[in-house]
Short mmCIF file of C-alpha atoms in Angstrom, two decimals:
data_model
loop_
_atom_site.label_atom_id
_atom_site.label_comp_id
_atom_site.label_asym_id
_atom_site.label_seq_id
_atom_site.Cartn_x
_atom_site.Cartn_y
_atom_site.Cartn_z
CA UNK A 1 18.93 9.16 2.85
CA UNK A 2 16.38 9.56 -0.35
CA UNK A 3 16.01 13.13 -1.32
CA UNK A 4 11.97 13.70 -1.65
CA UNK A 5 10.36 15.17 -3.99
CA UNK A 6 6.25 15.98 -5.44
CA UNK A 7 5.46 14.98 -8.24
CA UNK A 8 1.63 15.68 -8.29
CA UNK A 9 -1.06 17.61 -6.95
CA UNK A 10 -4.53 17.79 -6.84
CA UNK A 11 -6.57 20.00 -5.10
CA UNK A 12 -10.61 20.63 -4.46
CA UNK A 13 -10.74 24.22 -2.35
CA UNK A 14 -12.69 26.81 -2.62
CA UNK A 15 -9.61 29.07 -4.53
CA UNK A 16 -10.47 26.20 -7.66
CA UNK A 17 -10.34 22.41 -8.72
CA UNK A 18 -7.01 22.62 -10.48
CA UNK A 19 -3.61 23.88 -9.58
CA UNK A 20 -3.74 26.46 -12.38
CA UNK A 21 -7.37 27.73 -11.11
CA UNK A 22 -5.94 28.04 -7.22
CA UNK A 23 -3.13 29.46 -8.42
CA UNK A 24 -4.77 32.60 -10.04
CA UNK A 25 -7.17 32.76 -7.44
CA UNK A 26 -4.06 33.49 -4.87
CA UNK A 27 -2.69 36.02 -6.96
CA UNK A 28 -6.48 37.47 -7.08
CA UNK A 29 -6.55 37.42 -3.54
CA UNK A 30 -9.57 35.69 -4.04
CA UNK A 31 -11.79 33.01 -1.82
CA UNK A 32 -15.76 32.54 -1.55
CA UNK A 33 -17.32 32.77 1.94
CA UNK A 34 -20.92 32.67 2.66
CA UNK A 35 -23.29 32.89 5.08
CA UNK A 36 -25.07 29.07 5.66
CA UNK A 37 -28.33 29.26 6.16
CA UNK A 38 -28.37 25.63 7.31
CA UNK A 39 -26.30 26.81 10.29
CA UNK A 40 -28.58 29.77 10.68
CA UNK A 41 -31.61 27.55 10.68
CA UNK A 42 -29.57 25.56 13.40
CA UNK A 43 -28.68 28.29 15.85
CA UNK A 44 -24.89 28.85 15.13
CA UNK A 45 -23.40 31.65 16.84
CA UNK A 46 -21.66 32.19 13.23
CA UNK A 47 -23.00 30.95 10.48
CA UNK A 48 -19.95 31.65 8.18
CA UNK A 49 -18.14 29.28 5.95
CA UNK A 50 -16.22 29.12 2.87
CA UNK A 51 -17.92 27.65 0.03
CA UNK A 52 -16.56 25.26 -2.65
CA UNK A 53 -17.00 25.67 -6.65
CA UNK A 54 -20.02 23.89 -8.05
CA UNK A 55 -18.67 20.18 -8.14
CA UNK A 56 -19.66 19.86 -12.06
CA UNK A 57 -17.28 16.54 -12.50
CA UNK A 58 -17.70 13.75 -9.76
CA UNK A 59 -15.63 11.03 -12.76
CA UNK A 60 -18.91 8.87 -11.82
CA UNK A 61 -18.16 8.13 -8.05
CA UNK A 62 -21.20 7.12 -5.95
CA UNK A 63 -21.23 9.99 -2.76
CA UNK A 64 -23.49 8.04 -0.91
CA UNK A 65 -20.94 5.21 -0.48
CA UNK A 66 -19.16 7.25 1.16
CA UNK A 67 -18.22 9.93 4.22
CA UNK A 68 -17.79 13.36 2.91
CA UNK A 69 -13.99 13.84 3.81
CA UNK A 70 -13.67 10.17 2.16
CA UNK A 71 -15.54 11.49 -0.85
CA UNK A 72 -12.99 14.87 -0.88
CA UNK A 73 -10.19 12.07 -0.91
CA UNK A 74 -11.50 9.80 -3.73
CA UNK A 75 -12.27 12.66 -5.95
CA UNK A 76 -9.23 14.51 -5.68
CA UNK A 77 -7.31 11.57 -6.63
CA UNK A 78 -9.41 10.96 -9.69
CA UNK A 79 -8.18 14.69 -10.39
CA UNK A 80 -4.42 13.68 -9.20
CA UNK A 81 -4.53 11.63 -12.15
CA UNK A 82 -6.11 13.88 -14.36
CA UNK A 83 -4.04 16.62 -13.83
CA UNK A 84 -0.88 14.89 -14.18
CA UNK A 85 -2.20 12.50 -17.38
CA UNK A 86 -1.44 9.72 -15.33
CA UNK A 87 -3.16 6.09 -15.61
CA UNK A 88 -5.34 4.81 -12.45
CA UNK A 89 -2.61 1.73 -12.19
CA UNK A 90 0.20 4.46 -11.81
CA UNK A 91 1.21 3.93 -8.13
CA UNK A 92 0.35 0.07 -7.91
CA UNK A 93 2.72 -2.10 -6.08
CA UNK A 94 3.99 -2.76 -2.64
CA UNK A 95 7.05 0.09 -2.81
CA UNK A 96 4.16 2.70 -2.67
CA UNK A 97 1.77 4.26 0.54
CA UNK A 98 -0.97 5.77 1.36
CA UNK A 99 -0.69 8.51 4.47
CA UNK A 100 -3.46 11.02 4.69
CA UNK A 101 -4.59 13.65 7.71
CA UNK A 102 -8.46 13.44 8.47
CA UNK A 103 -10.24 14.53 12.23
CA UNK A 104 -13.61 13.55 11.95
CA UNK A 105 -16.52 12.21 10.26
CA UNK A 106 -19.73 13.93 11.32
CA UNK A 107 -22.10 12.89 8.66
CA UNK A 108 -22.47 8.82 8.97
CA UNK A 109 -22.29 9.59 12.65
CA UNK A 110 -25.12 11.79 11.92
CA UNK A 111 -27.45 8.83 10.18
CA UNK A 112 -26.37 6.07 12.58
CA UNK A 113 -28.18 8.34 15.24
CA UNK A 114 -30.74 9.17 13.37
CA UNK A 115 -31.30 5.56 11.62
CA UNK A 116 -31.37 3.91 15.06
CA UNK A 117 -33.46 6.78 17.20
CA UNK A 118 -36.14 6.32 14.78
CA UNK A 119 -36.19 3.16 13.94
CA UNK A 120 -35.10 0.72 17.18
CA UNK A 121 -33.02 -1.17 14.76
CA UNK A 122 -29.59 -1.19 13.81
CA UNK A 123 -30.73 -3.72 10.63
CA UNK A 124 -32.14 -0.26 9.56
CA UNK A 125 -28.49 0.73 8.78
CA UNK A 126 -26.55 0.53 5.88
CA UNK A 127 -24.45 -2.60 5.26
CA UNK A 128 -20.94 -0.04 4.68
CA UNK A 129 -21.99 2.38 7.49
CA UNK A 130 -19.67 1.12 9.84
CA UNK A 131 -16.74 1.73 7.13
CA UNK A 132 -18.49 5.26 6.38
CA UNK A 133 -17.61 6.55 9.67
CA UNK A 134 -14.17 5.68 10.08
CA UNK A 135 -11.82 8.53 9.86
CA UNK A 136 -9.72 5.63 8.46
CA UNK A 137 -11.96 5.35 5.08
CA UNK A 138 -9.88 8.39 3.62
CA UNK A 139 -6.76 6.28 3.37
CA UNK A 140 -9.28 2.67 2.99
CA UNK A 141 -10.49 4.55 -0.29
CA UNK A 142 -7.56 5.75 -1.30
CA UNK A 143 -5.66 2.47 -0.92
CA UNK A 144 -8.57 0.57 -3.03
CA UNK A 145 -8.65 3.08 -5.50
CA UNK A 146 -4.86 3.27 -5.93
CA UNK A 147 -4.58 -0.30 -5.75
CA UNK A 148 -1.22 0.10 -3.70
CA UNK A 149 0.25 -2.22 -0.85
CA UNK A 150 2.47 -0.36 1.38
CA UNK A 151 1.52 1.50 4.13
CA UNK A 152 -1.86 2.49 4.48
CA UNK A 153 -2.62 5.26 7.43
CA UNK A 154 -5.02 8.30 8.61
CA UNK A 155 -3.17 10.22 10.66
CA UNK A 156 -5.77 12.48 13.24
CA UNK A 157 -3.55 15.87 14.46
CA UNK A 158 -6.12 18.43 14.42
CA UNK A 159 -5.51 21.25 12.57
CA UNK A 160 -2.07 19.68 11.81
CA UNK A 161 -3.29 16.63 10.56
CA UNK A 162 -2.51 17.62 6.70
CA UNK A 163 1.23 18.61 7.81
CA UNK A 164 1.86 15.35 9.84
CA UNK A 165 0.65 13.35 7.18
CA UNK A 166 2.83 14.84 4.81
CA UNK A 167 5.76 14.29 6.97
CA UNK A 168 5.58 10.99 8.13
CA UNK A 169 5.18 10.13 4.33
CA UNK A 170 8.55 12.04 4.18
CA UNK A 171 10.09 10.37 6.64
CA UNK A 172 9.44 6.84 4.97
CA UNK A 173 10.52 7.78 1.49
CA UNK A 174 13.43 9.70 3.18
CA UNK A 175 14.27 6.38 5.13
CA UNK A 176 13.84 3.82 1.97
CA UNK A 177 10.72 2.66 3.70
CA UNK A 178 8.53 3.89 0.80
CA UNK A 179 9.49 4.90 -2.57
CA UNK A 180 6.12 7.12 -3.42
CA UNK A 181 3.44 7.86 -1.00
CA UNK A 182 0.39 9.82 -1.65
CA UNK A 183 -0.63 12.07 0.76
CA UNK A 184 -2.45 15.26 1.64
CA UNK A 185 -5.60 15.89 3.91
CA UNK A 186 -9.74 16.27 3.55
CA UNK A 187 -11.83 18.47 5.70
CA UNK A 188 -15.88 17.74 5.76
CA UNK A 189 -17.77 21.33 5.42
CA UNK A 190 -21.18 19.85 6.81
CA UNK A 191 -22.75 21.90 9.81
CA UNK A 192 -22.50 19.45 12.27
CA UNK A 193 -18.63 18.97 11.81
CA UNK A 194 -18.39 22.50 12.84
CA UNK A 195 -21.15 22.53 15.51
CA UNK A 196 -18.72 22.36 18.68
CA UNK A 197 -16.37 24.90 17.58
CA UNK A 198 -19.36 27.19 17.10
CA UNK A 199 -20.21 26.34 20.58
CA UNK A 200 -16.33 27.41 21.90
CA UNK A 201 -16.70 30.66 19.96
CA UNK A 202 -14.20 30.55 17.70
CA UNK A 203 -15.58 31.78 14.83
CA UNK A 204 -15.34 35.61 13.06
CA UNK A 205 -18.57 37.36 14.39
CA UNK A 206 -18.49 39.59 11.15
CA UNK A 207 -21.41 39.86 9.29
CA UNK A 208 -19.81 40.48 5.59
CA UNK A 209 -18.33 37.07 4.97
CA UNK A 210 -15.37 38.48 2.91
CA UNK A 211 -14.02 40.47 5.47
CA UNK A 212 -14.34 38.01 8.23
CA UNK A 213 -11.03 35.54 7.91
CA UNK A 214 -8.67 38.58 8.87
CA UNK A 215 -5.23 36.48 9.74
CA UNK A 216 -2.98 38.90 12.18
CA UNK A 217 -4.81 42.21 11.54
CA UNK A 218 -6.05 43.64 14.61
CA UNK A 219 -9.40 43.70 13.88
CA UNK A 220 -10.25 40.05 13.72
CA UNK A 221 -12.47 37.98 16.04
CA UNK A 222 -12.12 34.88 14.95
CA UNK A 223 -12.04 32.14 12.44
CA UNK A 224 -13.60 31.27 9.31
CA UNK A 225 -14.38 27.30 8.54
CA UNK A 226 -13.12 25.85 5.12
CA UNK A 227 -12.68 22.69 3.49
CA UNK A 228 -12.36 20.20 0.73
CA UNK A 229 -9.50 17.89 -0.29
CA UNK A 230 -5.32 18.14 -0.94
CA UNK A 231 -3.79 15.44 -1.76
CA UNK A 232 0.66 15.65 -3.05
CA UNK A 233 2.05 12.92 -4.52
CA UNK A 234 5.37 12.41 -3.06
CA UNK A 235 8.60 9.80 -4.42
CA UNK A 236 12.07 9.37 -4.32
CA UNK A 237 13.98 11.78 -6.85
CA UNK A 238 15.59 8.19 -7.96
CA UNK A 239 11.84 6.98 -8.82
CA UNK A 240 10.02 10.29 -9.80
CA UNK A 241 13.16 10.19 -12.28
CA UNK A 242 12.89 7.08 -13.43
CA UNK A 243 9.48 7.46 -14.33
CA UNK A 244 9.55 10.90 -16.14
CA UNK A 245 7.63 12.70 -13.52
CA UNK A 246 7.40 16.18 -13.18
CA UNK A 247 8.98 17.39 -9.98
CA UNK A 248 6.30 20.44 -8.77
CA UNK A 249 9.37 20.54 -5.93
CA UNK A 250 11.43 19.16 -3.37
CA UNK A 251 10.59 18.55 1.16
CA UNK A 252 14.05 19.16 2.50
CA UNK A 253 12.43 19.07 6.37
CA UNK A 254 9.84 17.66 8.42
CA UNK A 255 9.98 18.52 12.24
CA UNK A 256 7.10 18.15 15.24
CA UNK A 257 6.86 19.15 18.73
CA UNK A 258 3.81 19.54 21.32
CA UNK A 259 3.42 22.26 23.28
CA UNK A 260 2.81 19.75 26.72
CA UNK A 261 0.40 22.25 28.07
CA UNK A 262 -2.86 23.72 26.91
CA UNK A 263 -5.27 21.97 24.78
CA UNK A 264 -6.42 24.93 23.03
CA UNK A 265 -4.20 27.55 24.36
CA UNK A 266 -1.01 27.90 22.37
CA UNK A 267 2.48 28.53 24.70
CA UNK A 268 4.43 29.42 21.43
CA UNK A 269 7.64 27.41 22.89
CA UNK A 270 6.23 24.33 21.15
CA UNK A 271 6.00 26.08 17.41
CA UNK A 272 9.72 27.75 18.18
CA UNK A 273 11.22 24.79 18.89
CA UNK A 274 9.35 23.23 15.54
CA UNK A 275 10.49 26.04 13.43
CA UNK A 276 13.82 25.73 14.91
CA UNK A 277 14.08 22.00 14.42
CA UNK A 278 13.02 22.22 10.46
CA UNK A 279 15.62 24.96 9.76
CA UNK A 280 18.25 22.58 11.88
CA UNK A 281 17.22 19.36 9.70
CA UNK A 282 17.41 21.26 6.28
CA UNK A 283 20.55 22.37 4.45
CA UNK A 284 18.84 26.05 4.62
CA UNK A 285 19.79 28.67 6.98
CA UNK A 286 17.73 30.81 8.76
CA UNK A 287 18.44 34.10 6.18
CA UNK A 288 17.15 31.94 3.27
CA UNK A 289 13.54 31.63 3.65
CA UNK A 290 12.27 33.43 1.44
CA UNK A 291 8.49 33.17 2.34
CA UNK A 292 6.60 31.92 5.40
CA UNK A 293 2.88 30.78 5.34
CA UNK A 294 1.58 31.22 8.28
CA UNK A 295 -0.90 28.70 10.14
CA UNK A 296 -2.81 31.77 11.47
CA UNK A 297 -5.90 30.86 11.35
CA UNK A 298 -7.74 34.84 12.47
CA UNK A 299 -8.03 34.06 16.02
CA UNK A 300 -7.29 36.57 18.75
CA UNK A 301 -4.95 34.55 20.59
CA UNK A 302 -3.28 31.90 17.95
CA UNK A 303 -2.19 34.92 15.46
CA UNK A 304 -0.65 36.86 18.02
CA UNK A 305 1.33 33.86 19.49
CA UNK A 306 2.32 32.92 16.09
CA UNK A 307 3.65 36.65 15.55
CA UNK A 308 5.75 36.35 18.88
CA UNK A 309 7.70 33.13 17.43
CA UNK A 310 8.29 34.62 13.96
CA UNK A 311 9.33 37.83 15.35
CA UNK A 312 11.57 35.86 17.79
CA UNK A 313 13.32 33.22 15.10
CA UNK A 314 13.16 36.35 11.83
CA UNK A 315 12.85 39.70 13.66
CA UNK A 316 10.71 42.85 12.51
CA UNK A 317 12.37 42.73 8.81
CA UNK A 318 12.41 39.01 8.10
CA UNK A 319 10.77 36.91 5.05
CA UNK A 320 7.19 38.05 4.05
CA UNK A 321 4.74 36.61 5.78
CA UNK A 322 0.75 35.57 4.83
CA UNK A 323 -1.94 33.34 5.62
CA UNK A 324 -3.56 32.12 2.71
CA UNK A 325 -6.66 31.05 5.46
CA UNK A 326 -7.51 34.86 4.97
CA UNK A 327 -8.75 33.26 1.64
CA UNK A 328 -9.77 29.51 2.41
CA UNK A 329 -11.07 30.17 5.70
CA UNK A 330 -9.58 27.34 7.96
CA UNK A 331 -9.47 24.43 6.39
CA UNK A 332 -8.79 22.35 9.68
CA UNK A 333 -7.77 18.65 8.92
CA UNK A 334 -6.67 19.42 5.48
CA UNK A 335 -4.97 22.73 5.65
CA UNK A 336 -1.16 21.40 6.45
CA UNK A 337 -1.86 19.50 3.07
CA UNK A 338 -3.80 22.62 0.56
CA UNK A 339 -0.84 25.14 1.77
CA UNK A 340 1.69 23.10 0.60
CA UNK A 341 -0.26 22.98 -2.85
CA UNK A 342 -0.76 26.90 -2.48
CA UNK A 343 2.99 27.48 -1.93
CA UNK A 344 3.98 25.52 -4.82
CA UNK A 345 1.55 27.64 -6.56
CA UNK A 346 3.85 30.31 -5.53
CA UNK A 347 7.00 28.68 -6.27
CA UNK A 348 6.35 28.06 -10.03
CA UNK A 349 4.10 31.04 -10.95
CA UNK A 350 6.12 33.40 -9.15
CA UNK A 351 4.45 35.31 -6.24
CA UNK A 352 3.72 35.52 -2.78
CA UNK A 353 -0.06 35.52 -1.78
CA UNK A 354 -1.32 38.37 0.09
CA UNK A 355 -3.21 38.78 3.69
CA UNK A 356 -6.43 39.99 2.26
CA UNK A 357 -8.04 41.80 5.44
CA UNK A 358 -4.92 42.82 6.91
CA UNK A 359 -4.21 46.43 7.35
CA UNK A 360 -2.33 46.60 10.69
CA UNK A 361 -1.06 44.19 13.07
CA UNK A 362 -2.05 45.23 16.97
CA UNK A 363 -0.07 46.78 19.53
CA UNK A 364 0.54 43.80 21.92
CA UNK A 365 1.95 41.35 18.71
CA UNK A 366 5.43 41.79 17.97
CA UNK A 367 5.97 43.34 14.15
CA UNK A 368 6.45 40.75 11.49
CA UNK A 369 6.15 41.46 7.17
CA UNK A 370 2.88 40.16 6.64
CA UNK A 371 2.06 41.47 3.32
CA UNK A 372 -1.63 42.43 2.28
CA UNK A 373 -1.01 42.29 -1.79
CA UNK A 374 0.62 40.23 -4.22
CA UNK A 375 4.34 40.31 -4.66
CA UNK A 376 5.74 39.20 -7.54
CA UNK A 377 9.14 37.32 -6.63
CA UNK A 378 9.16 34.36 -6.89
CA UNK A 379 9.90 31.98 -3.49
CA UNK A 380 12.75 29.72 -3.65
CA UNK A 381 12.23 28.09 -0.42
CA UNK A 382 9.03 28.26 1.65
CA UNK A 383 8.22 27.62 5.83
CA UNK A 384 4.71 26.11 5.90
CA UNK A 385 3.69 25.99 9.38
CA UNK A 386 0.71 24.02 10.53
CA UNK A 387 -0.54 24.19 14.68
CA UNK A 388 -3.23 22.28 16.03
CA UNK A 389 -5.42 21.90 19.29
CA UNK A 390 -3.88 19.70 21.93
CA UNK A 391 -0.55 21.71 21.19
CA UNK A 392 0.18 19.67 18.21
CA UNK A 393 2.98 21.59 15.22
CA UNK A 394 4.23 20.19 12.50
CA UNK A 395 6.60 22.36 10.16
CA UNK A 396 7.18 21.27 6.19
CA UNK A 397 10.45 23.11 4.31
CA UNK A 398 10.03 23.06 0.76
CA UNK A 399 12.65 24.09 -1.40
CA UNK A 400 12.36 24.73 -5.58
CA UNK A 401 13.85 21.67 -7.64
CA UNK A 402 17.41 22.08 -8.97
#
């Protein structure tokens, strides 16, 4: 079996547009949240969402071509190759993939009903429309852009969309399948991508926007939305060698499971069983984990289940434990993908994020370490745990390069 390694990042978030700028925005403790007065204007229940950096470089794509979570996709890639010096022909050829999480795309569907409400006539559409509003057109884009001919997929998981994506891509490098795929995940941040979550009430009812993503802490009501684009480039250690490129670090497991019950209830058996499974498919034990990120997301319910299966695998005293959504907000579709960019921040800078918000864990959770500043030790191998609705999980082990 290839061992699999990353070899590039890129990242568009609201902690920064580069690894370095995410990077000291985690040790900050740092994130923007606002108050959208869109969403106001539209009724929301909360109007709260994170809010990206001013987009000052868009390397002269045409938004309008294309669905925002496609748009997320194609510019982080231009930054991909930026960041890394790399040339746009870099990952040509049939050895290399394309597998990439994305749940939705709420703004073509948006003008197709609008468009053909007003005017009678689908003629009144644009001519790409139909390839706008295909979750599909993150990976389509991608592909194009990339110019690659292996596999080309959009994998739809929820909240774990990001994670899964990153796995399967693991899985065919691991396999000789692929030798490089690039992956990662986009989340859209228009209003009406969040509308029907605002309608189950799962957003923070706080009114200060920085203190409303509160992962784990007993005060929180709910979630903050995020978004924006992650995308890893991952190879085999034989090609990233061959090749010269930097290793950021090194997957050593990929493990799913479903719950088989609720579809927005978690059981907790379901994420056990995933933690379990990663640990079992690694060559790490248990006692070496040095870190965990945490999918917790703020909700009442999720944190608190999450809690009960770290307490159960690590006990009261096990690895520190944060949620780096208590900076993001939840970046849904792409957040399996952006925390695996945020713990490699960790890995080579040396630190473990805080919980900003959390001051005390409630009496019904079992006691876990979250931590609410910045440590600085650096993580040697990393959990990243990613949980979705329908009672999807997906668990990534990353491990620093040796």
């Amino acid at each position: 079996m290839n061992r699999v390694v990353i070899t590039g990042v890129g990242i568009t978030s609201n902690l920064g547009h580069s690894f370095a700028e995410v990077s000291q925005s985690l040790q900050q403790g740092k994130g923007c949240m606002h108050i959208d007065e869109e969403r106001v204007k539209n009724g929301f229940r909360s109007s709260l969402t994170s809010k990206l950096p001013p987009i000052l470089h868009t390397y002269g794509l045409d938004r309008t071509k294309m669905s925002e979570a496609a748009f997320y996709a194609a510019l982080t890639w231009k930054k991909v190759l930026e960041e890394n010096g790399w040339s746009e022909d870099e990952f040509a050829g049939e050895d290399v993939g394309v597998v990439v999480g994305n749940d939705s795309a709420s703004d073509p569907i948006e003008e197709i009903f609008h468009k053909t409400h007003k005017y009678k006539d689908t003629k009144k559409l644009c001519d790409n429309i139909a390839y706008k509003a295909m979750n599909s057109a993150c990976s389509n884009v991608l592909t194009e852009m990339i110019g690659c001919g292996g596999m080309s997929l959009t994998a739809s998981a929820a909240c774990a969309s990001g994670a899964h994506a990153i796995g399967y891509a693991y899985n065919l490098i691991q396999t000789g399948m692929q030798q490089a795929v690039i992956s990662g995940g986009f989340q859209e941040m228009n209003w009406l991508s969040m509308s029907s979550f605002d309608a189950l009430g799962a957003f923070s009812d706080y009114t200060d926007p920085q203190q409303a993503s509160r992962p784990f802490d007993k005060g929180r009501t709910g979630l903050v939305p995020g978004g924006g684009g992650a995308i890893v480039v991952l190879e085999s250690l034989e090609r990233a060698k061959a090749n010269n490129h930097k290793i950021y670090g090194e997957i050593v497991a990929f493990s799913f499971s479903s719950d088989g019950s609720h579809l927005t209830v978690p059981s907790g058996e379901g994420a056990q069983r995933c933690i379990l499974d990663a640990i079992e498919m690694s060559d790490v034990e248990i006692a070496d984990i040095d870190y965990i990120n945490a999918h917790a997301t703020s909700t009442p319910v999720g944190d608190r289940v999450e809690a009960s299966v770290i307490h159960n695998i690590f006990g009261e005293n096990g690895p520190l434990v944060s949620s780096t959504k208590s900076m993001t907000g939840h970046e849904c579709w792409m957040s399996g993908a952006s925390e695996i960019i945020y713990s490699l921040a960790m890995m080579h800078d040396g630190f473990i994020a805080p919980s900003v918000n959390f001051h005390e864990q409630e009496d019904e959770a079992p006691k876990i370490n979250v931590t609410n500043k910045t440590v600085y030790e650096a993580p040697r191998v990393i959990l990243s745990n990613s949980f979705g609705f329908g009672g999807t999980n997906a668990c990534i082990i990353l491990k620093w390069f040796e």
